[in-house]
Short mmCIF file of C-alpha atoms in Angstrom, two decimals:
data_model
loop_
_atom_site.label_atom_id
_atom_site.label_comp_id
_atom_site.label_asym_id
_atom_site.label_seq_id
_atom_site.Cartn_x
_atom_site.Cartn_y
_atom_site.Cartn_z
CA MET B 722 -7.34 31.66 6.18
CA LEU B 723 -4.85 30.74 3.46
CA SER B 724 -4.29 27.31 4.99
CA LEU B 725 -8.06 26.70 5.27
CA LEU B 726 -8.58 27.66 1.63
CA LEU B 727 -5.70 25.39 0.59
CA LYS B 728 -7.15 22.43 2.49
CA THR B 729 -10.65 23.05 1.15
CA ILE B 730 -9.43 23.10 -2.45
CA PHE B 731 -7.22 20.09 -1.68
CA TRP B 732 -10.16 17.95 -0.59
CA PHE B 733 -12.35 19.19 -3.44
CA SER B 734 -9.61 18.40 -5.96
CA ALA B 735 -9.01 14.99 -4.40
CA GLY B 736 -12.69 14.11 -4.79
CA LEU B 737 -12.75 15.28 -8.40
CA SER B 738 -9.55 13.35 -9.10
CA LEU B 739 -11.11 10.13 -7.80
CA ILE B 740 -14.12 10.59 -10.05
CA LEU B 741 -11.90 11.40 -13.01
CA VAL B 742 -9.52 8.45 -12.65
CA THR B 743 -12.40 6.03 -12.01
CA ALA B 744 -14.03 7.14 -15.27
CA LEU B 745 -10.70 7.01 -17.11
CA ALA B 746 -9.87 3.55 -15.78
CA GLY B 747 -13.32 2.33 -16.79
CA ARG B 748 -12.71 3.55 -20.30
CA ILE B 749 -9.30 1.86 -20.34
CA GLU B 750 -10.94 -1.43 -19.32
CA ARG B 751 -13.48 -1.15 -22.12
CA VAL B 752 -10.76 -0.81 -24.75
CA GLY B 753 -9.19 -4.08 -23.67
CA PHE B 754 -7.00 -3.58 -20.59
CA PRO B 755 -6.50 -7.05 -19.03
CA VAL B 756 -8.17 -7.45 -15.65
CA SER B 757 -7.64 -10.69 -13.77
CA ASN B 758 -10.73 -12.88 -13.40
CA ARG B 759 -9.15 -15.60 -11.26
CA LYS B 760 -11.64 -17.27 -8.96
CA ASP B 761 -9.51 -16.67 -5.87
CA ARG B 762 -9.57 -12.89 -6.32
CA LEU B 763 -11.65 -10.73 -3.97
CA PRO B 764 -13.29 -8.02 -6.15
CA CYS B 765 -14.10 -5.54 -3.38
CA ILE B 766 -10.59 -5.83 -1.92
CA ASP B 767 -9.03 -5.46 -5.38
CA GLY B 768 -11.11 -2.36 -5.98
CA LEU B 769 -10.12 -0.92 -2.61
CA ARG B 770 -6.39 -1.27 -3.41
CA GLY B 771 -6.49 1.29 -6.21
CA TYR B 772 -8.18 3.98 -4.13
CA LEU B 773 -5.78 3.40 -1.24
CA ALA B 774 -2.78 3.87 -3.56
CA ILE B 775 -4.26 7.09 -4.96
CA ALA B 776 -4.92 8.32 -1.40
CA VAL B 777 -1.21 7.87 -0.64
CA MET B 778 -0.45 10.00 -3.71
CA PHE B 779 -2.79 12.75 -2.42
CA HIS B 780 -0.98 12.61 0.93
CA HIS B 781 2.43 13.13 -0.68
CA PHE B 782 1.09 15.80 -3.05
CA PHE B 783 0.12 17.87 -0.01
CA ILE B 784 3.55 17.36 1.57
CA TRP B 785 5.24 18.49 -1.66
CA THR B 786 2.96 21.56 -1.81
CA MET B 787 3.81 22.57 1.75
CA MET B 788 7.52 22.02 1.19
CA VAL B 789 7.76 23.90 -2.11
CA ARG B 790 5.32 26.74 -1.42
CA TYR B 791 5.64 27.22 2.36
CA ASP B 792 9.18 25.94 2.91
CA VAL B 793 7.86 23.38 5.42
CA PRO B 794 10.34 20.51 5.95
CA TRP B 795 9.40 17.14 4.47
CA GLY B 796 7.39 15.25 7.07
CA LYS B 797 3.95 14.53 8.44
CA PRO B 798 1.22 17.07 7.62
CA SER B 799 -0.19 18.98 10.56
CA SER B 800 -3.69 17.76 9.68
CA TYR B 801 -4.61 14.29 11.02
CA ALA B 802 -6.99 13.78 8.08
CA ILE B 803 -4.37 14.49 5.42
CA GLU B 804 -1.72 12.52 7.31
CA SER B 805 -4.16 9.61 7.48
CA LEU B 806 -4.51 9.52 3.71
CA GLY B 807 -1.07 7.95 3.80
CA GLN B 808 -0.97 6.27 7.20
CA VAL B 809 -4.43 4.68 7.23
CA SER B 810 -4.05 3.59 3.60
CA VAL B 811 -0.84 1.70 4.39
CA ARG B 812 -2.49 0.17 7.46
CA LEU B 813 -5.26 -1.13 5.21
CA PHE B 814 -2.68 -2.42 2.72
CA PHE B 815 -1.15 -4.52 5.51
CA MET B 816 -4.63 -5.83 6.41
CA ILE B 817 -5.12 -6.78 2.75
CA THR B 818 -1.84 -8.72 2.79
CA GLY B 819 -2.93 -10.63 5.88
CA MET B 820 -6.29 -11.49 4.33
CA VAL B 821 -5.00 -12.44 0.89
CA PHE B 822 -2.40 -14.86 2.27
CA TYR B 823 -4.55 -16.32 5.03
CA PRO B 824 -5.82 -19.15 2.77
CA LYS B 825 -2.16 -20.20 2.43
CA ILE B 826 -1.87 -20.27 6.21
CA LEU B 827 -5.01 -22.39 6.45
CA GLU B 828 -3.33 -25.04 4.28
CA GLY B 829 -0.65 -25.58 6.92
CA PHE B 830 3.12 -25.38 6.61
CA SER B 831 3.79 -28.82 5.12
CA ASN B 832 1.07 -28.49 2.49
CA LEU B 833 2.35 -25.24 1.00
CA ASP B 834 4.45 -25.01 -2.15
CA TRP B 835 6.96 -22.54 -0.73
CA LYS B 836 9.13 -22.36 -3.86
CA SER B 837 6.13 -21.39 -5.97
CA LEU B 838 5.02 -18.81 -3.40
CA TYR B 839 8.41 -17.10 -3.18
CA TYR B 840 9.00 -17.17 -6.93
CA GLY B 841 5.63 -15.49 -7.33
CA ARG B 842 6.29 -12.84 -4.70
CA PHE B 843 9.79 -12.05 -5.98
CA PHE B 844 8.75 -11.55 -9.60
CA ARG B 845 5.57 -9.71 -8.59
CA ILE B 846 7.40 -7.13 -6.48
CA VAL B 847 11.03 -6.74 -7.54
CA PRO B 848 10.80 -5.88 -11.28
CA LEU B 849 8.78 -2.69 -10.74
CA ILE B 850 10.84 -1.60 -7.75
CA LEU B 851 14.00 -2.18 -9.78
CA LEU B 852 12.55 0.02 -12.53
CA SER B 853 11.69 2.71 -9.97
CA PHE B 854 15.27 2.65 -8.67
CA VAL B 855 16.58 3.05 -12.22
CA MET B 856 14.19 5.98 -12.71
CA VAL B 857 15.40 7.62 -9.48
CA SER B 858 19.02 7.14 -10.56
CA THR B 859 18.22 8.64 -13.96
CA ILE B 860 16.67 11.73 -12.35
CA ILE B 861 19.77 12.16 -10.18
CA PHE B 862 22.04 11.97 -13.22
CA ALA B 863 19.79 14.33 -15.22
CA ARG B 864 19.90 16.89 -12.42
CA GLY B 865 23.68 16.71 -12.33
CA GLY B 866 23.72 15.64 -8.71
CA ALA B 867 25.35 12.24 -9.13
CA LYS B 868 28.65 11.55 -7.42
CA THR B 869 30.44 8.41 -8.52
CA ASN B 870 30.98 5.94 -5.67
CA SER B 871 31.60 2.24 -5.17
CA ASN B 872 28.48 1.71 -3.06
CA TYR B 873 25.92 1.93 -5.86
CA LEU B 874 25.18 -1.82 -5.83
CA ILE B 875 24.69 -1.77 -2.05
CA GLU B 876 22.45 1.29 -2.38
CA ALA B 877 20.41 -0.51 -5.05
CA ILE B 878 19.96 -3.61 -2.89
CA SER B 879 18.99 -1.44 0.10
CA TRP B 880 16.29 0.29 -1.95
CA ILE B 881 14.98 -2.76 -3.79
CA THR B 882 14.54 -4.75 -0.58
CA GLY B 883 12.93 -1.75 1.11
CA TRP B 884 15.35 -2.07 4.02
CA LYS B 885 16.47 1.55 3.86
CA GLU B 886 16.27 4.25 1.21
CA VAL B 887 19.78 5.59 1.60
CA ASP B 888 21.07 8.53 -0.42
CA VAL B 889 21.85 7.32 -3.95
CA LEU B 890 25.01 8.44 -5.75
CA GLY B 891 25.60 11.03 -3.04
CA TYR B 892 22.36 12.85 -3.87
CA PRO B 893 20.96 14.32 -0.63
CA PHE B 894 17.44 13.31 0.43
CA SER B 895 17.22 10.79 -2.43
CA ARG B 896 14.18 9.16 -0.83
CA ARG B 897 12.09 12.22 -1.63
CA LEU B 898 12.37 11.27 -5.30
CA ASN B 899 9.96 8.39 -4.67
CA ALA B 900 8.31 9.87 -1.56
CA GLY B 901 10.03 7.28 0.64
CA VAL B 902 7.35 4.65 -0.03
CA LEU B 903 9.55 1.56 0.00
CA TRP B 904 9.65 1.25 3.81
CA SER B 905 6.39 -0.70 3.68
CA ILE B 906 7.89 -3.18 1.21
CA TRP B 907 10.42 -4.16 3.88
CA TYR B 908 7.59 -5.12 6.25
CA GLU B 909 5.86 -7.03 3.45
CA TRP B 910 9.05 -9.08 3.03
CA LEU B 911 9.23 -9.67 6.77
CA PHE B 912 5.67 -10.97 6.58
CA TYR B 913 6.44 -13.37 3.72
CA LEU B 914 9.71 -14.63 5.21
CA PHE B 915 8.81 -14.92 8.89
CA ILE B 916 5.18 -14.27 9.85
CA LEU B 917 3.60 -16.30 7.04
CA PRO B 918 5.66 -19.49 7.67
CA ALA B 919 5.29 -19.13 11.45
CA CYS B 920 1.51 -18.78 11.17
CA ALA B 921 1.28 -21.70 8.73
CA ALA B 922 3.24 -23.89 11.15
CA MET B 923 1.07 -22.69 14.03
CA MET B 924 -2.06 -23.51 12.04
CA GLN B 925 -0.83 -27.04 11.52
CA ILE B 926 -0.37 -27.45 15.27
CA ILE B 927 -3.72 -25.81 16.03
CA LYS B 928 -5.54 -28.25 13.73
CA LYS B 929 -3.95 -31.24 15.48
CA PHE B 930 -5.50 -30.06 18.72
CA ARG B 931 -8.80 -29.33 16.91
CA LEU B 932 -8.83 -25.72 17.98
CA PRO B 933 -10.63 -23.11 15.83
CA SER B 934 -8.48 -21.66 13.04
CA ILE B 935 -9.13 -18.10 14.23
CA THR B 936 -6.83 -18.95 17.16
CA VAL B 937 -3.84 -18.23 14.92
CA PRO B 938 -4.68 -14.61 14.00
CA LEU B 939 -5.78 -13.95 17.58
CA LEU B 940 -2.40 -15.16 18.86
CA LEU B 941 -0.60 -13.10 16.22
CA PHE B 942 -2.56 -10.02 17.26
CA LEU B 943 -1.73 -10.60 20.91
CA ILE B 944 1.99 -11.15 20.20
CA GLY B 945 2.06 -8.01 18.05
CA ALA B 946 0.34 -6.03 20.80
CA VAL B 947 2.98 -7.14 23.32
CA ALA B 948 5.74 -6.16 20.86
CA SER B 949 4.11 -2.74 20.44
CA VAL B 950 4.03 -2.20 24.23
CA LEU B 951 7.69 -3.25 24.53
CA TYR B 952 8.65 -0.73 21.86
CA ARG B 953 6.51 2.12 23.21
CA PHE B 954 7.56 1.89 26.85
CA TYR B 955 10.94 0.14 26.78
CA ARG B 956 12.20 0.92 23.23
CA ILE B 957 12.69 -2.80 22.57
CA ASP B 958 12.17 -2.96 18.82
CA VAL B 959 11.00 -6.31 17.41
CA SER B 960 10.56 -4.94 13.92
CA VAL B 961 9.25 -8.17 12.40
CA LEU B 962 6.20 -7.88 14.69
CA ARG B 963 5.64 -4.12 14.48
CA TYR B 964 2.70 -4.43 12.10
CA ALA B 965 1.66 -7.95 13.07
CA PRO B 966 -1.70 -6.73 14.52
CA LEU B 967 -2.64 -5.29 11.13
CA PHE B 968 -1.84 -8.54 9.32
CA ALA B 969 -3.85 -10.32 12.02
CA VAL B 970 -6.89 -8.08 11.45
CA GLY B 971 -6.79 -9.04 7.78
CA MET B 972 -6.72 -12.72 8.70
CA MET B 973 -9.64 -12.30 11.10
CA ALA B 974 -11.56 -10.49 8.36
CA TYR B 975 -11.19 -13.61 6.20
CA GLU B 976 -12.58 -15.72 9.03
CA LEU B 977 -15.54 -13.40 9.56
CA ARG B 978 -16.47 -13.28 5.87
CA ASN B 979 -16.91 -17.05 5.96
CA HIS B 980 -19.65 -16.71 8.59
CA GLU B 981 -22.79 -16.21 6.55
CA PRO B 982 -24.80 -14.17 9.14
CA VAL B 983 -21.88 -11.76 9.63
CA ARG B 984 -21.25 -11.45 5.91
CA LEU B 985 -24.90 -10.77 5.12
CA VAL B 986 -25.14 -7.99 7.72
CA LEU B 987 -21.86 -6.25 6.92
CA SER B 988 -22.39 -6.36 3.15
CA GLN B 989 -25.64 -4.37 3.36
CA PRO B 990 -25.64 -0.90 1.71
CA LEU B 991 -26.44 0.80 5.02
CA MET B 992 -23.37 -0.79 6.59
CA GLY B 993 -21.34 0.79 3.81
CA LEU B 994 -22.28 4.18 5.22
CA VAL B 995 -21.41 3.05 8.77
CA ALA B 996 -18.07 1.71 7.49
CA LEU B 997 -17.22 5.00 5.79
CA LEU B 998 -18.12 6.93 8.94
CA ALA B 999 -15.83 4.64 10.95
CA LEU B 1000 -13.02 5.16 8.43
CA GLY B 1001 -13.57 8.91 8.48
CA ALA B 1002 -13.47 8.95 12.28
CA SER B 1003 -10.22 6.95 12.28
CA MET B 1004 -8.66 9.59 10.05
CA LEU B 1005 -9.31 12.34 12.59
CA MET B 1006 -7.11 10.89 15.32
CA PRO B 1007 -3.55 9.61 15.79
CA ASN B 1008 -2.96 6.34 13.97
CA GLU B 1009 0.26 5.14 15.56
CA GLY B 1010 0.12 2.24 17.98
CA PHE B 1011 -3.07 1.00 19.62
CA THR B 1012 -5.53 3.86 19.45
CA LEU B 1013 -9.24 3.88 18.70
CA ALA B 1014 -8.26 4.34 15.05
CA LEU B 1015 -7.27 0.66 14.80
CA PRO B 1016 -10.71 -0.89 15.55
CA LEU B 1017 -12.41 1.82 13.49
CA SER B 1018 -10.30 1.22 10.37
CA GLY B 1019 -10.45 -2.51 11.11
CA PHE B 1020 -14.25 -2.41 11.12
CA PHE B 1021 -14.21 -0.62 7.76
CA PHE B 1022 -11.92 -3.29 6.35
CA VAL B 1023 -14.03 -6.17 7.63
CA CYS B 1024 -17.09 -4.68 5.94
CA ILE B 1025 -15.25 -4.48 2.60
CA ALA B 1026 -13.86 -8.00 3.12
CA CYS B 1027 -17.43 -9.24 3.62
CA GLY B 1028 -18.35 -7.97 0.16
CA ASN B 1029 -19.58 -4.45 0.87
CA SER B 1030 -18.86 -2.77 -2.46
CA LEU B 1031 -19.87 0.74 -1.29
CA TRP B 1032 -22.87 0.78 -3.60
CA GLY B 1033 -21.03 -0.87 -6.47
CA LEU B 1034 -18.04 1.48 -6.54
CA LEU B 1035 -15.43 -1.12 -5.58
CA VAL B 1036 -16.61 -3.62 -8.20
CA SER B 1037 -16.92 -1.11 -11.04
CA GLN B 1038 -14.82 -1.45 -14.20
CA GLY B 1039 -12.77 1.57 -13.19
CA ALA B 1040 -12.05 0.21 -9.71
CA ALA B 1041 -10.98 -3.13 -11.22
CA VAL B 1042 -8.36 -1.43 -13.41
CA LEU B 1043 -7.16 0.80 -10.57
CA GLY B 1044 -6.81 -2.32 -8.43
CA GLU B 1045 -4.66 -4.02 -11.06
CA VAL B 1046 -2.29 -1.06 -11.27
CA SER B 1047 -2.41 -0.16 -7.55
CA PHE B 1048 1.11 -1.44 -6.87
CA GLY B 1049 2.39 0.69 -9.73
CA ILE B 1050 0.54 3.74 -8.43
CA TYR B 1051 2.05 3.21 -4.99
CA VAL B 1052 5.62 2.68 -6.22
CA VAL B 1053 5.73 5.23 -9.06
CA HIS B 1054 3.64 8.15 -7.80
CA GLY B 1055 6.48 9.67 -5.76
CA ILE B 1056 8.69 9.84 -8.86
CA VAL B 1057 5.93 11.54 -10.83
CA LEU B 1058 5.41 14.09 -8.04
CA ALA B 1059 9.15 14.78 -7.77
CA ILE B 1060 9.27 15.63 -11.48
CA VAL B 1061 6.05 17.66 -11.36
CA PHE B 1062 7.18 19.80 -8.42
CA GLU B 1063 10.75 20.26 -9.64
CA GLU B 1064 11.07 20.10 -13.44
CA GLY B 1065 7.37 20.83 -13.94
CA ALA B 1066 7.20 23.74 -11.49
CA PRO B 1067 7.35 26.46 -14.22
CA LEU B 1068 4.11 25.10 -15.71
CA PHE B 1069 2.12 26.16 -12.65
CA GLY B 1070 4.53 28.65 -11.08
CA ASN B 1071 2.03 31.52 -11.49
CA LEU B 1072 -0.76 29.54 -9.85
CA ALA B 1073 -1.62 30.93 -6.40
CA THR B 1074 -0.63 28.49 -3.66
CA PRO B 1075 -4.18 27.66 -2.44
CA TYR B 1076 -5.02 26.50 -5.98
CA VAL B 1077 -2.00 24.23 -6.44
CA PRO B 1078 -4.05 21.13 -5.44
CA ILE B 1079 -5.98 21.55 -8.69
CA VAL B 1080 -2.85 20.16 -10.33
CA MET B 1081 -3.77 16.80 -8.73
CA LEU B 1082 -6.33 16.26 -11.49
CA PRO B 1083 -3.90 16.08 -14.43
CA VAL B 1084 -1.29 14.38 -12.22
CA SER B 1085 -3.81 11.66 -11.31
CA VAL B 1086 -4.64 11.08 -14.96
CA LEU B 1087 -0.96 10.97 -15.91
CA LEU B 1088 -0.19 8.56 -13.08
CA VAL B 1089 -2.93 6.12 -14.09
CA LEU B 1090 -1.79 6.17 -17.73
CA ILE B 1091 1.85 5.60 -16.74
CA THR B 1092 1.04 2.75 -14.38
CA CYS B 1093 -1.24 1.05 -16.90
CA LEU B 1094 1.80 1.04 -19.19
CA THR B 1095 4.19 -0.23 -16.49
CA PHE B 1096 1.69 -2.97 -15.63
CA LEU B 1097 1.62 -4.18 -19.23
CA VAL B 1098 5.36 -3.86 -19.83
CA ILE B 1099 6.87 -4.72 -16.42
CA GLU B 1100 4.43 -6.15 -13.90
CA ARG B 1101 2.39 -8.53 -16.05
CA PRO B 1102 5.44 -10.13 -17.71
CA GLY B 1103 7.04 -10.42 -14.27
CA ILE B 1104 3.98 -12.20 -12.87
CA ARG B 1105 3.97 -14.60 -15.82
CA LEU B 1106 7.69 -15.26 -15.45
CA GLY B 1107 7.23 -16.04 -11.78
CA ARG B 1108 4.44 -18.51 -12.55
CA TRP B 1109 6.49 -20.16 -15.30
CA LEU B 1110 9.51 -20.58 -13.03
CA SER B 1111 7.38 -21.90 -10.19
CA ARG B 1112 5.92 -24.58 -12.49
CA ARG B 1113 9.44 -25.65 -13.47
CA ALA B 1114 10.78 -25.58 -9.90
#
């Protein structure tokens, strides 16, 4: 009964938090927060990013609650739906990456300005992750848990690249201080360094033989599926291809949105309801490997890629701001939660456990305000620096 009450209040609080941060972000936009209006942006996809990042925060909030109040070890929640807030959201993030960079692939390998691309990616990603690592280190020092060692630089590089979130300064379970979110950054880098160039080269070959461009994402999906089977049954781990099918789905979504009949059908308001039902169904089942959850979440993504704004939600002012700061929300939220559940615990220590999820409301507001600031101070200058360097390269 206690667990049911906790989950009920959790979902209710999550819904209220989404309404609250959307309204707050809309107000922030109206007072002058800069939202990109570049022609190559995809408004519905940008709007989706923010809500996915907040969903990951909800996921980790629940894990923190179970660990602190029920002494449950850090790990996957027992509820598929709550686990999927994190897992499905990251899956959709990978699909977004595949879709956003597919136009680069369509240009072909020899036509791409690789220096400009990598300058842009480096200065878009690294500055904020570097800040997050400094924040984690600061928390460790403030808690008195730091142990001087000569491996700090190696630990920093390991974290910043996303390769592995090792214990920092001898502090046990350091990765909990940012909810262990950087693992996905490692696979993003693998995409930029290996999958993207390989697909661009493949596209160039495909065009010479006058084959349809969708051949490339279909081949990538097939190769990724084979890699998944090799890992599942033979434990042969080709990590660079582990999430290749998700990147491929994003690329195929780009292809489908360019077919007018498909786009017109999937962008209809009624299809928004079907898409949400498909997403909801995918959250009620295992999401690892090739399960029914993949086509269900993939269908949802294709609908959004085709311009389904879910009745205007994803193109609202609030969604636009949340989309701009989505990377910040994803990277920083774990640090905010670590402080809230440790240093901030006395503030809600008398609150009965089932009602702890109510704390998500002020935490969500605080997180959006913090990430708006980090966007202005860290991310935006980093993006501009990357563009300036790429022009001079």
